[in-house]
């Protein structure tokens, strides 16, 4: 009886040990599988669609691969990332595991400019048949075509965070701190010498500003005016021929057409009344009266005097502010300096000489 019990316990122990071993192996396999999935498995939230049949599949090890839905196969090696579908082209950027940039076709998923061969430091999506890149041994922007041929080398400085793409055959670029417009062939229709360049208006004209003043380019990038003016801005909402531009020079603003013809020779931004003290009250507010004849008119922040009955200009808008000292004398400020330098004039705009 004892020997039989001993045999049963011995068998039970061996079976239990075997089951424990199998359980340990199973748990190990499960943990390994979980680790492998967490490390190398799919990261579905990183997926993106490049075209009807081509997708980018993300993985937990910070890699992606190109998936062809037609063949249900991966058609690329592991990559670091792939950009989205371009708005004006079908060739997008990818980055290999070594950090080199190349290009692939969104419709076929095939690599068209291998990253390991081109070794671009930075690259942007193709747009209208051209793409900006930073070559592996350079710091500035260059332009390439579909074959990877360099169309224009080192055209402008690379500025991190800026999206370099051509739109309607042009791209605004900065060179030595000034902006210009680069064309698809690598030439500059507008040389990089402006502080800023506005997008074209409805009629294809665009404004640019330099240290000399404001300029106007026609749709063929010819300067409309041979000399700059103090300020220009588009007259939003006006039809062609009715004055589409406000142009200011020497503190005189005009409404003009884009060809330079004048529609309104004298335009102001607003007016305000002048007042002078008629009674000083020690214990309450002082009493003032509005001047019955004079009004201040404004042009681009500058101010002048005008007769409020006839509209006759008494002084040009060469001052920054007016204040009536008395019924007969006016302080006219000369600048926006802290000290508010000024002159004193009479009601006719004549400077009072000392």
mmCIF file of C-alpha atoms in Angstrom, residues 5-345:
data_model
loop_
_atom_site.group_PDB
_atom_site.id
_atom_site.type_symbol
_atom_site.label_atom_id
_atom_site.label_comp_id
_atom_site.label_asym_id
_atom_site.label_seq_id
_atom_site.Cartn_x
_atom_site.Cartn_y
_atom_site.Cartn_z
ATOM 1 C CA UNK A 5 1.022 5.520 -2.766
ATOM 2 C CA UNK A 6 4.642 6.444 -3.202
ATOM 3 C CA UNK A 7 4.490 5.524 -6.861
ATOM 4 C CA UNK A 8 1.347 7.592 -7.385
ATOM 5 C CA UNK A 9 2.900 10.649 -5.705
ATOM 6 C CA UNK A 10 6.075 10.266 -7.704
ATOM 7 C CA UNK A 11 4.122 10.107 -10.952
ATOM 8 C CA UNK A 12 1.961 13.056 -9.913
ATOM 9 C CA UNK A 13 5.036 15.131 -9.093
ATOM 10 C CA UNK A 14 6.602 14.349 -12.435
ATOM 11 C CA UNK A 15 3.397 15.188 -14.275
ATOM 12 C CA UNK A 16 3.043 18.422 -12.320
ATOM 13 C CA UNK A 17 6.636 19.361 -13.013
ATOM 14 C CA UNK A 18 6.085 18.642 -16.693
ATOM 15 C CA UNK A 19 2.915 20.706 -16.751
ATOM 16 C CA UNK A 20 4.704 23.546 -14.977
ATOM 17 C CA UNK A 21 7.484 23.382 -17.528
ATOM 18 C CA UNK A 22 4.984 23.460 -20.384
ATOM 19 C CA UNK A 23 3.200 26.381 -18.760
ATOM 20 C CA UNK A 24 6.503 28.239 -18.351
ATOM 21 C CA UNK A 25 7.357 27.614 -21.975
ATOM 22 C CA UNK A 26 3.897 28.789 -23.026
ATOM 23 C CA UNK A 27 4.169 31.934 -20.929
ATOM 24 C CA UNK A 28 7.631 32.576 -22.331
ATOM 25 C CA UNK A 29 6.370 32.187 -25.869
ATOM 26 C CA UNK A 30 3.443 34.475 -25.091
ATOM 27 C CA UNK A 31 5.672 37.129 -23.511
ATOM 28 C CA UNK A 32 8.094 36.892 -26.412
ATOM 29 C CA UNK A 33 5.231 37.247 -28.840
ATOM 30 C CA UNK A 34 3.909 40.271 -26.962
ATOM 31 C CA UNK A 35 7.391 41.833 -26.830
ATOM 32 C CA UNK A 36 7.928 41.193 -30.527
ATOM 33 C CA UNK A 37 4.522 42.678 -31.372
ATOM 34 C CA UNK A 38 5.119 45.750 -29.202
ATOM 35 C CA UNK A 39 8.588 46.205 -30.686
ATOM 36 C CA UNK A 40 8.159 45.197 -34.300
ATOM 37 C CA UNK A 41 4.409 44.873 -34.786
ATOM 38 C CA UNK A 42 2.094 47.169 -36.711
ATOM 39 C CA UNK A 43 1.433 50.713 -35.579
ATOM 40 C CA UNK A 44 -1.824 51.281 -37.426
ATOM 41 C CA UNK A 45 -2.173 54.908 -36.321
ATOM 42 C CA UNK A 46 0.923 55.704 -38.400
ATOM 43 C CA UNK A 47 -0.620 54.406 -41.624
ATOM 44 C CA UNK A 48 -1.346 56.753 -44.510
ATOM 45 C CA UNK A 49 -2.720 56.389 -48.015
ATOM 46 C CA UNK A 50 -0.668 57.687 -50.937
ATOM 47 C CA UNK A 51 -3.041 56.646 -53.721
ATOM 48 C CA UNK A 52 -5.815 54.168 -54.507
ATOM 49 C CA UNK A 53 -3.518 51.150 -54.339
ATOM 50 C CA UNK A 54 -0.478 52.358 -52.397
ATOM 51 C CA UNK A 55 -0.347 52.706 -48.624
ATOM 52 C CA UNK A 56 2.288 53.409 -45.999
ATOM 53 C CA UNK A 57 2.225 50.938 -43.104
ATOM 54 C CA UNK A 58 3.719 51.975 -39.779
ATOM 55 C CA UNK A 59 5.483 49.731 -37.263
ATOM 56 C CA UNK A 60 6.257 50.036 -33.575
ATOM 57 C CA UNK A 61 10.008 50.218 -34.148
ATOM 58 C CA UNK A 62 9.589 53.630 -35.800
ATOM 59 C CA UNK A 63 9.836 52.249 -39.315
ATOM 60 C CA UNK A 64 7.417 52.243 -42.237
ATOM 61 C CA UNK A 65 7.057 50.193 -45.406
ATOM 62 C CA UNK A 66 5.182 50.652 -48.680
ATOM 63 C CA UNK A 67 2.213 48.281 -49.100
ATOM 64 C CA UNK A 68 0.769 47.489 -52.533
ATOM 65 C CA UNK A 69 -2.903 46.569 -52.173
ATOM 66 C CA UNK A 70 -2.994 45.034 -55.668
ATOM 67 C CA UNK A 71 -0.394 42.371 -54.832
ATOM 68 C CA UNK A 72 -0.935 42.386 -51.048
ATOM 69 C CA UNK A 73 2.833 42.675 -50.586
ATOM 70 C CA UNK A 74 5.388 45.083 -49.220
ATOM 71 C CA UNK A 75 7.356 46.622 -52.074
ATOM 72 C CA UNK A 76 9.927 48.654 -50.157
ATOM 73 C CA UNK A 77 12.551 48.010 -47.517
ATOM 74 C CA UNK A 78 12.132 49.447 -44.064
ATOM 75 C CA UNK A 79 12.108 53.253 -44.175
ATOM 76 C CA UNK A 80 12.215 55.910 -41.492
ATOM 77 C CA UNK A 81 9.250 57.873 -42.883
ATOM 78 C CA UNK A 82 7.328 58.734 -46.026
ATOM 79 C CA UNK A 83 5.728 62.127 -46.676
ATOM 80 C CA UNK A 84 2.118 62.512 -47.827
ATOM 81 C CA UNK A 85 0.704 62.866 -51.324
ATOM 82 C CA UNK A 86 1.737 66.138 -53.042
ATOM 83 C CA UNK A 87 -1.003 68.586 -54.009
ATOM 84 C CA UNK A 88 0.410 69.299 -57.482
ATOM 85 C CA UNK A 89 2.363 66.175 -58.339
ATOM 86 C CA UNK A 90 2.660 62.426 -57.685
ATOM 87 C CA UNK A 91 6.282 62.166 -56.470
ATOM 88 C CA UNK A 92 6.786 62.407 -52.724
ATOM 89 C CA UNK A 93 9.721 62.312 -50.306
ATOM 90 C CA UNK A 94 10.909 59.417 -48.184
ATOM 91 C CA UNK A 95 13.721 59.019 -45.656
ATOM 92 C CA UNK A 96 15.785 55.842 -45.320
ATOM 93 C CA UNK A 97 17.099 54.405 -42.068
ATOM 94 C CA UNK A 98 20.357 56.349 -42.446
ATOM 95 C CA UNK A 99 18.538 59.686 -42.670
ATOM 96 C CA UNK A 100 19.047 60.216 -46.405
ATOM 97 C CA UNK A 101 16.147 61.612 -48.440
ATOM 98 C CA UNK A 102 14.894 60.198 -51.721
ATOM 99 C CA UNK A 103 11.707 60.159 -53.784
ATOM 100 C CA UNK A 104 9.022 57.610 -54.651
ATOM 101 C CA UNK A 105 5.953 57.520 -56.891
ATOM 102 C CA UNK A 106 2.660 57.672 -54.993
ATOM 103 C CA UNK A 107 0.774 55.815 -57.744
ATOM 104 C CA UNK A 108 3.143 52.858 -58.121
ATOM 105 C CA UNK A 109 4.921 52.928 -54.773
ATOM 106 C CA UNK A 110 8.257 52.508 -56.566
ATOM 107 C CA UNK A 111 11.341 54.431 -55.566
ATOM 108 C CA UNK A 112 12.318 56.773 -58.418
ATOM 109 C CA UNK A 113 15.304 58.569 -56.845
ATOM 110 C CA UNK A 114 17.029 56.237 -54.321
ATOM 111 C CA UNK A 115 17.922 57.897 -51.047
ATOM 112 C CA UNK A 116 21.147 55.942 -50.603
ATOM 113 C CA UNK A 117 22.339 57.166 -54.001
ATOM 114 C CA UNK A 118 21.150 60.781 -53.916
ATOM 115 C CA UNK A 119 21.820 61.234 -50.176
ATOM 116 C CA UNK A 120 19.871 64.481 -49.957
ATOM 117 C CA UNK A 121 20.125 66.084 -46.526
ATOM 118 C CA UNK A 122 16.658 67.632 -46.891
ATOM 119 C CA UNK A 123 14.003 67.323 -49.570
ATOM 120 C CA UNK A 124 10.478 68.516 -50.280
ATOM 121 C CA UNK A 125 7.664 67.029 -52.338
ATOM 122 C CA UNK A 126 7.680 67.486 -56.089
ATOM 123 C CA UNK A 127 5.392 70.228 -57.346
ATOM 124 C CA UNK A 128 4.793 70.944 -61.012
ATOM 125 C CA UNK A 129 7.711 68.709 -62.022
ATOM 126 C CA UNK A 130 10.332 70.257 -59.724
ATOM 127 C CA UNK A 131 11.516 69.664 -56.167
ATOM 128 C CA UNK A 132 13.750 71.509 -53.738
ATOM 129 C CA UNK A 133 16.563 69.599 -52.040
ATOM 130 C CA UNK A 134 19.628 70.256 -49.934
ATOM 131 C CA UNK A 135 22.520 68.283 -51.412
ATOM 132 C CA UNK A 136 24.564 66.023 -49.151
ATOM 133 C CA UNK A 137 27.608 68.333 -49.264
ATOM 134 C CA UNK A 138 25.757 71.675 -49.272
ATOM 135 C CA UNK A 139 23.723 73.864 -46.899
ATOM 136 C CA UNK A 140 21.591 75.788 -49.407
ATOM 137 C CA UNK A 141 18.596 74.897 -51.562
ATOM 138 C CA UNK A 142 18.891 73.405 -55.018
ATOM 139 C CA UNK A 143 16.200 72.472 -57.567
ATOM 140 C CA UNK A 144 15.987 69.069 -59.303
ATOM 141 C CA UNK A 145 13.777 67.480 -61.973
ATOM 142 C CA UNK A 146 12.196 63.998 -62.025
ATOM 143 C CA UNK A 147 15.485 62.351 -62.983
ATOM 144 C CA UNK A 148 17.344 63.960 -60.108
ATOM 145 C CA UNK A 149 19.200 66.336 -62.408
ATOM 146 C CA UNK A 150 20.108 69.620 -60.731
ATOM 147 C CA UNK A 151 18.284 72.462 -62.503
ATOM 148 C CA UNK A 152 19.614 75.219 -60.227
ATOM 149 C CA UNK A 153 22.252 74.840 -57.512
ATOM 150 C CA UNK A 154 22.351 76.732 -54.207
ATOM 151 C CA UNK A 155 19.637 79.219 -55.152
ATOM 152 C CA UNK A 156 18.773 80.339 -51.614
ATOM 153 C CA UNK A 157 19.316 79.634 -47.933
ATOM 154 C CA UNK A 158 17.586 76.677 -46.278
ATOM 155 C CA UNK A 159 15.240 77.862 -43.527
ATOM 156 C CA UNK A 160 13.980 75.142 -41.188
ATOM 157 C CA UNK A 161 10.199 74.824 -40.988
ATOM 158 C CA UNK A 162 9.477 76.390 -44.391
ATOM 159 C CA UNK A 163 7.650 74.367 -47.073
ATOM 160 C CA UNK A 164 9.518 74.815 -50.355
ATOM 161 C CA UNK A 165 7.210 74.041 -53.291
ATOM 162 C CA UNK A 166 6.376 75.684 -56.596
ATOM 163 C CA UNK A 167 2.883 77.129 -57.001
ATOM 164 C CA UNK A 168 1.837 78.292 -60.463
ATOM 165 C CA UNK A 169 5.439 78.025 -61.589
ATOM 166 C CA UNK A 170 6.907 80.165 -58.798
ATOM 167 C CA UNK A 171 8.327 79.871 -55.304
ATOM 168 C CA UNK A 172 9.097 82.754 -52.955
ATOM 169 C CA UNK A 173 12.602 82.354 -51.526
ATOM 170 C CA UNK A 174 14.870 84.281 -49.198
ATOM 171 C CA UNK A 175 18.454 85.099 -50.149
ATOM 172 C CA UNK A 176 20.692 87.208 -47.930
ATOM 173 C CA UNK A 177 17.638 88.270 -45.953
ATOM 174 C CA UNK A 178 15.665 89.506 -48.973
ATOM 175 C CA UNK A 179 12.829 87.792 -50.866
ATOM 176 C CA UNK A 180 12.368 87.079 -54.555
ATOM 177 C CA UNK A 181 10.407 84.749 -56.845
ATOM 178 C CA UNK A 182 12.131 81.738 -58.402
ATOM 179 C CA UNK A 183 10.741 80.118 -61.579
ATOM 180 C CA UNK A 184 10.729 76.433 -62.555
ATOM 181 C CA UNK A 185 13.770 76.890 -64.785
ATOM 182 C CA UNK A 186 15.845 78.285 -61.896
ATOM 183 C CA UNK A 187 15.722 81.934 -62.997
ATOM 184 C CA UNK A 188 14.489 84.875 -60.916
ATOM 185 C CA UNK A 189 11.507 86.730 -62.490
ATOM 186 C CA UNK A 190 11.641 88.903 -59.371
ATOM 187 C CA UNK A 191 15.130 89.298 -57.961
ATOM 188 C CA UNK A 192 15.607 88.579 -54.224
ATOM 189 C CA UNK A 193 15.890 92.176 -52.995
ATOM 190 C CA UNK A 194 12.550 92.820 -51.286
ATOM 191 C CA UNK A 195 11.434 92.701 -47.675
ATOM 192 C CA UNK A 196 8.179 91.009 -48.693
ATOM 193 C CA UNK A 197 6.199 90.143 -51.806
ATOM 194 C CA UNK A 198 2.411 89.850 -51.782
ATOM 195 C CA UNK A 199 0.396 87.205 -53.591
ATOM 196 C CA UNK A 200 -1.082 88.421 -56.877
ATOM 197 C CA UNK A 201 -4.462 90.119 -56.824
ATOM 198 C CA UNK A 202 -7.417 89.131 -58.999
ATOM 199 C CA UNK A 203 -5.800 90.693 -62.056
ATOM 200 C CA UNK A 204 -2.367 89.088 -61.589
ATOM 201 C CA UNK A 205 -0.547 92.127 -60.202
ATOM 202 C CA UNK A 206 1.559 91.835 -57.062
ATOM 203 C CA UNK A 207 3.127 94.271 -54.593
ATOM 204 C CA UNK A 208 6.679 94.189 -53.260
ATOM 205 C CA UNK A 209 8.394 96.304 -50.618
ATOM 206 C CA UNK A 210 12.070 97.216 -50.387
ATOM 207 C CA UNK A 211 14.098 99.750 -48.411
ATOM 208 C CA UNK A 212 13.273 102.224 -51.181
ATOM 209 C CA UNK A 213 9.501 101.812 -50.883
ATOM 210 C CA UNK A 214 6.693 99.926 -52.597
ATOM 211 C CA UNK A 215 6.740 98.513 -56.128
ATOM 212 C CA UNK A 216 4.080 97.029 -58.407
ATOM 213 C CA UNK A 217 4.702 94.109 -60.799
ATOM 214 C CA UNK A 218 2.362 93.270 -63.661
ATOM 215 C CA UNK A 219 1.508 89.610 -64.543
ATOM 216 C CA UNK A 220 4.674 89.421 -66.718
ATOM 217 C CA UNK A 221 6.797 90.726 -63.791
ATOM 218 C CA UNK A 222 7.423 94.114 -65.361
ATOM 219 C CA UNK A 223 7.480 97.116 -63.030
ATOM 220 C CA UNK A 224 4.418 99.287 -63.580
ATOM 221 C CA UNK A 225 5.982 102.390 -62.023
ATOM 222 C CA UNK A 226 9.644 103.245 -62.670
ATOM 223 C CA UNK A 227 10.066 104.680 -59.173
ATOM 224 C CA UNK A 228 8.920 103.412 -55.777
ATOM 225 C CA UNK A 229 6.195 105.093 -53.751
ATOM 226 C CA UNK A 230 5.730 105.502 -50.008
ATOM 227 C CA UNK A 231 2.916 102.964 -49.782
ATOM 228 C CA UNK A 232 0.684 100.819 -51.977
ATOM 229 C CA UNK A 233 -2.205 98.513 -51.184
ATOM 230 C CA UNK A 234 -4.854 96.775 -53.222
ATOM 231 C CA UNK A 235 -8.349 98.312 -53.229
ATOM 232 C CA UNK A 236 -10.247 95.162 -52.315
ATOM 233 C CA UNK A 237 -13.581 94.629 -54.060
ATOM 234 C CA UNK A 238 -13.166 97.173 -56.840
ATOM 235 C CA UNK A 239 -13.587 96.153 -60.475
ATOM 236 C CA UNK A 240 -10.918 96.577 -63.113
ATOM 237 C CA UNK A 241 -10.904 100.112 -64.448
ATOM 238 C CA UNK A 242 -12.575 101.591 -61.357
ATOM 239 C CA UNK A 243 -9.396 101.907 -59.333
ATOM 240 C CA UNK A 244 -7.860 98.725 -57.942
ATOM 241 C CA UNK A 245 -4.924 100.220 -56.069
ATOM 242 C CA UNK A 246 -4.236 102.906 -53.472
ATOM 243 C CA UNK A 247 -0.897 104.589 -54.139
ATOM 244 C CA UNK A 248 0.702 107.111 -51.769
ATOM 245 C CA UNK A 249 3.666 109.362 -52.463
ATOM 246 C CA UNK A 250 4.751 112.420 -50.486
ATOM 247 C CA UNK A 251 1.728 111.873 -48.179
ATOM 248 C CA UNK A 252 -0.729 112.162 -51.069
ATOM 249 C CA UNK A 253 -2.901 109.108 -51.671
ATOM 250 C CA UNK A 254 -4.539 108.347 -55.001
ATOM 251 C CA UNK A 255 -6.920 105.664 -56.237
ATOM 252 C CA UNK A 256 -5.389 104.311 -59.444
ATOM 253 C CA UNK A 257 -5.782 101.428 -61.851
ATOM 254 C CA UNK A 258 -3.049 98.824 -62.064
ATOM 255 C CA UNK A 259 -1.824 100.397 -65.297
ATOM 256 C CA UNK A 260 -1.157 103.634 -63.412
ATOM 257 C CA UNK A 261 -4.103 105.679 -64.669
ATOM 258 C CA UNK A 262 -5.600 107.859 -61.928
ATOM 259 C CA UNK A 263 -9.250 107.428 -60.913
ATOM 260 C CA UNK A 264 -9.295 109.640 -57.785
ATOM 261 C CA UNK A 265 -6.370 112.061 -57.340
ATOM 262 C CA UNK A 266 -7.016 112.844 -53.662
ATOM 263 C CA UNK A 267 -8.015 110.122 -51.184
ATOM 264 C CA UNK A 268 -8.054 110.444 -47.389
ATOM 265 C CA UNK A 269 -8.409 107.875 -44.621
ATOM 266 C CA UNK A 270 -10.597 109.943 -42.325
ATOM 267 C CA UNK A 271 -11.099 113.232 -40.497
ATOM 268 C CA UNK A 272 -11.522 114.538 -36.977
ATOM 269 C CA UNK A 273 -12.535 117.915 -35.532
ATOM 270 C CA UNK A 274 -10.357 120.348 -33.665
ATOM 271 C CA UNK A 275 -11.394 121.986 -30.412
ATOM 272 C CA UNK A 276 -9.992 124.763 -28.254
ATOM 273 C CA UNK A 277 -10.456 125.726 -24.630
ATOM 274 C CA UNK A 278 -12.949 128.477 -23.932
ATOM 275 C CA UNK A 279 -13.011 128.270 -20.146
ATOM 276 C CA UNK A 280 -10.672 126.908 -17.500
ATOM 277 C CA UNK A 281 -12.489 125.524 -14.470
ATOM 278 C CA UNK A 282 -10.423 124.821 -11.393
ATOM 279 C CA UNK A 283 -12.935 122.542 -9.692
ATOM 280 C CA UNK A 284 -14.512 120.833 -12.731
ATOM 281 C CA UNK A 285 -13.797 119.881 -16.315
ATOM 282 C CA UNK A 286 -12.590 122.583 -18.636
ATOM 283 C CA UNK A 287 -14.944 123.803 -21.336
ATOM 284 C CA UNK A 288 -14.113 123.425 -25.046
ATOM 285 C CA UNK A 289 -15.601 124.542 -28.337
ATOM 286 C CA UNK A 290 -15.307 122.857 -31.726
ATOM 287 C CA UNK A 291 -13.538 124.918 -34.316
ATOM 288 C CA UNK A 292 -16.226 125.970 -36.821
ATOM 289 C CA UNK A 293 -13.967 126.057 -39.889
ATOM 290 C CA UNK A 294 -11.048 123.620 -39.556
ATOM 291 C CA UNK A 295 -10.881 119.840 -39.698
ATOM 292 C CA UNK A 296 -7.933 117.417 -39.650
ATOM 293 C CA UNK A 297 -7.654 114.901 -42.497
ATOM 294 C CA UNK A 298 -5.548 111.723 -42.348
ATOM 295 C CA UNK A 299 -3.418 109.935 -44.943
ATOM 296 C CA UNK A 300 -1.486 106.775 -43.948
ATOM 297 C CA UNK A 301 -0.992 107.989 -40.390
ATOM 298 C CA UNK A 302 -0.022 111.516 -41.445
ATOM 299 C CA UNK A 303 -2.295 114.517 -40.962
ATOM 300 C CA UNK A 304 -3.095 117.855 -42.565
ATOM 301 C CA UNK A 305 -5.581 120.718 -42.161
ATOM 302 C CA UNK A 306 -8.616 121.230 -44.369
ATOM 303 C CA UNK A 307 -11.455 123.751 -44.522
ATOM 304 C CA UNK A 308 -14.518 121.810 -43.412
ATOM 305 C CA UNK A 309 -16.876 123.943 -45.547
ATOM 306 C CA UNK A 310 -15.089 123.968 -48.894
ATOM 307 C CA UNK A 311 -12.754 120.967 -48.623
ATOM 308 C CA UNK A 312 -9.826 123.199 -49.531
ATOM 309 C CA UNK A 313 -6.512 121.789 -48.285
ATOM 310 C CA UNK A 314 -4.809 124.241 -45.944
ATOM 311 C CA UNK A 315 -1.679 122.200 -45.215
ATOM 312 C CA UNK A 316 -0.354 118.994 -46.771
ATOM 313 C CA UNK A 317 -0.490 115.867 -44.628
ATOM 314 C CA UNK A 318 3.043 116.339 -43.355
ATOM 315 C CA UNK A 319 2.267 116.286 -39.633
ATOM 316 C CA UNK A 320 1.544 113.604 -37.048
ATOM 317 C CA UNK A 321 -0.966 115.463 -34.894
ATOM 318 C CA UNK A 322 -2.683 118.819 -34.398
ATOM 319 C CA UNK A 323 -3.717 120.497 -31.150
ATOM 320 C CA UNK A 324 -5.258 123.950 -30.796
ATOM 321 C CA UNK A 325 -3.345 126.134 -28.375
ATOM 322 C CA UNK A 326 -5.973 128.833 -28.669
ATOM 323 C CA UNK A 327 -8.677 129.885 -31.063
ATOM 324 C CA UNK A 328 -6.035 131.363 -33.371
ATOM 325 C CA UNK A 329 -2.930 129.156 -32.902
ATOM 326 C CA UNK A 330 -2.351 125.451 -33.573
ATOM 327 C CA UNK A 331 0.460 123.136 -32.508
ATOM 328 C CA UNK A 332 1.450 120.848 -35.396
ATOM 329 C CA UNK A 333 3.620 117.849 -34.434
ATOM 330 C CA UNK A 334 6.394 116.954 -36.872
ATOM 331 C CA UNK A 335 7.154 113.294 -36.087
ATOM 332 C CA UNK A 336 6.357 110.301 -33.917
ATOM 333 C CA UNK A 337 9.421 110.840 -31.749
ATOM 334 C CA UNK A 338 9.095 110.607 -28.002
ATOM 335 C CA UNK A 339 9.620 114.366 -27.572
ATOM 336 C CA UNK A 340 6.762 115.256 -29.958
ATOM 337 C CA UNK A 341 8.698 118.000 -31.759
ATOM 338 C CA UNK A 342 6.263 120.536 -33.209
ATOM 339 C CA UNK A 343 5.779 123.921 -34.823
ATOM 340 C CA UNK A 344 3.142 126.561 -34.192
ATOM 341 C CA UNK A 345 0.968 127.768 -37.055
#
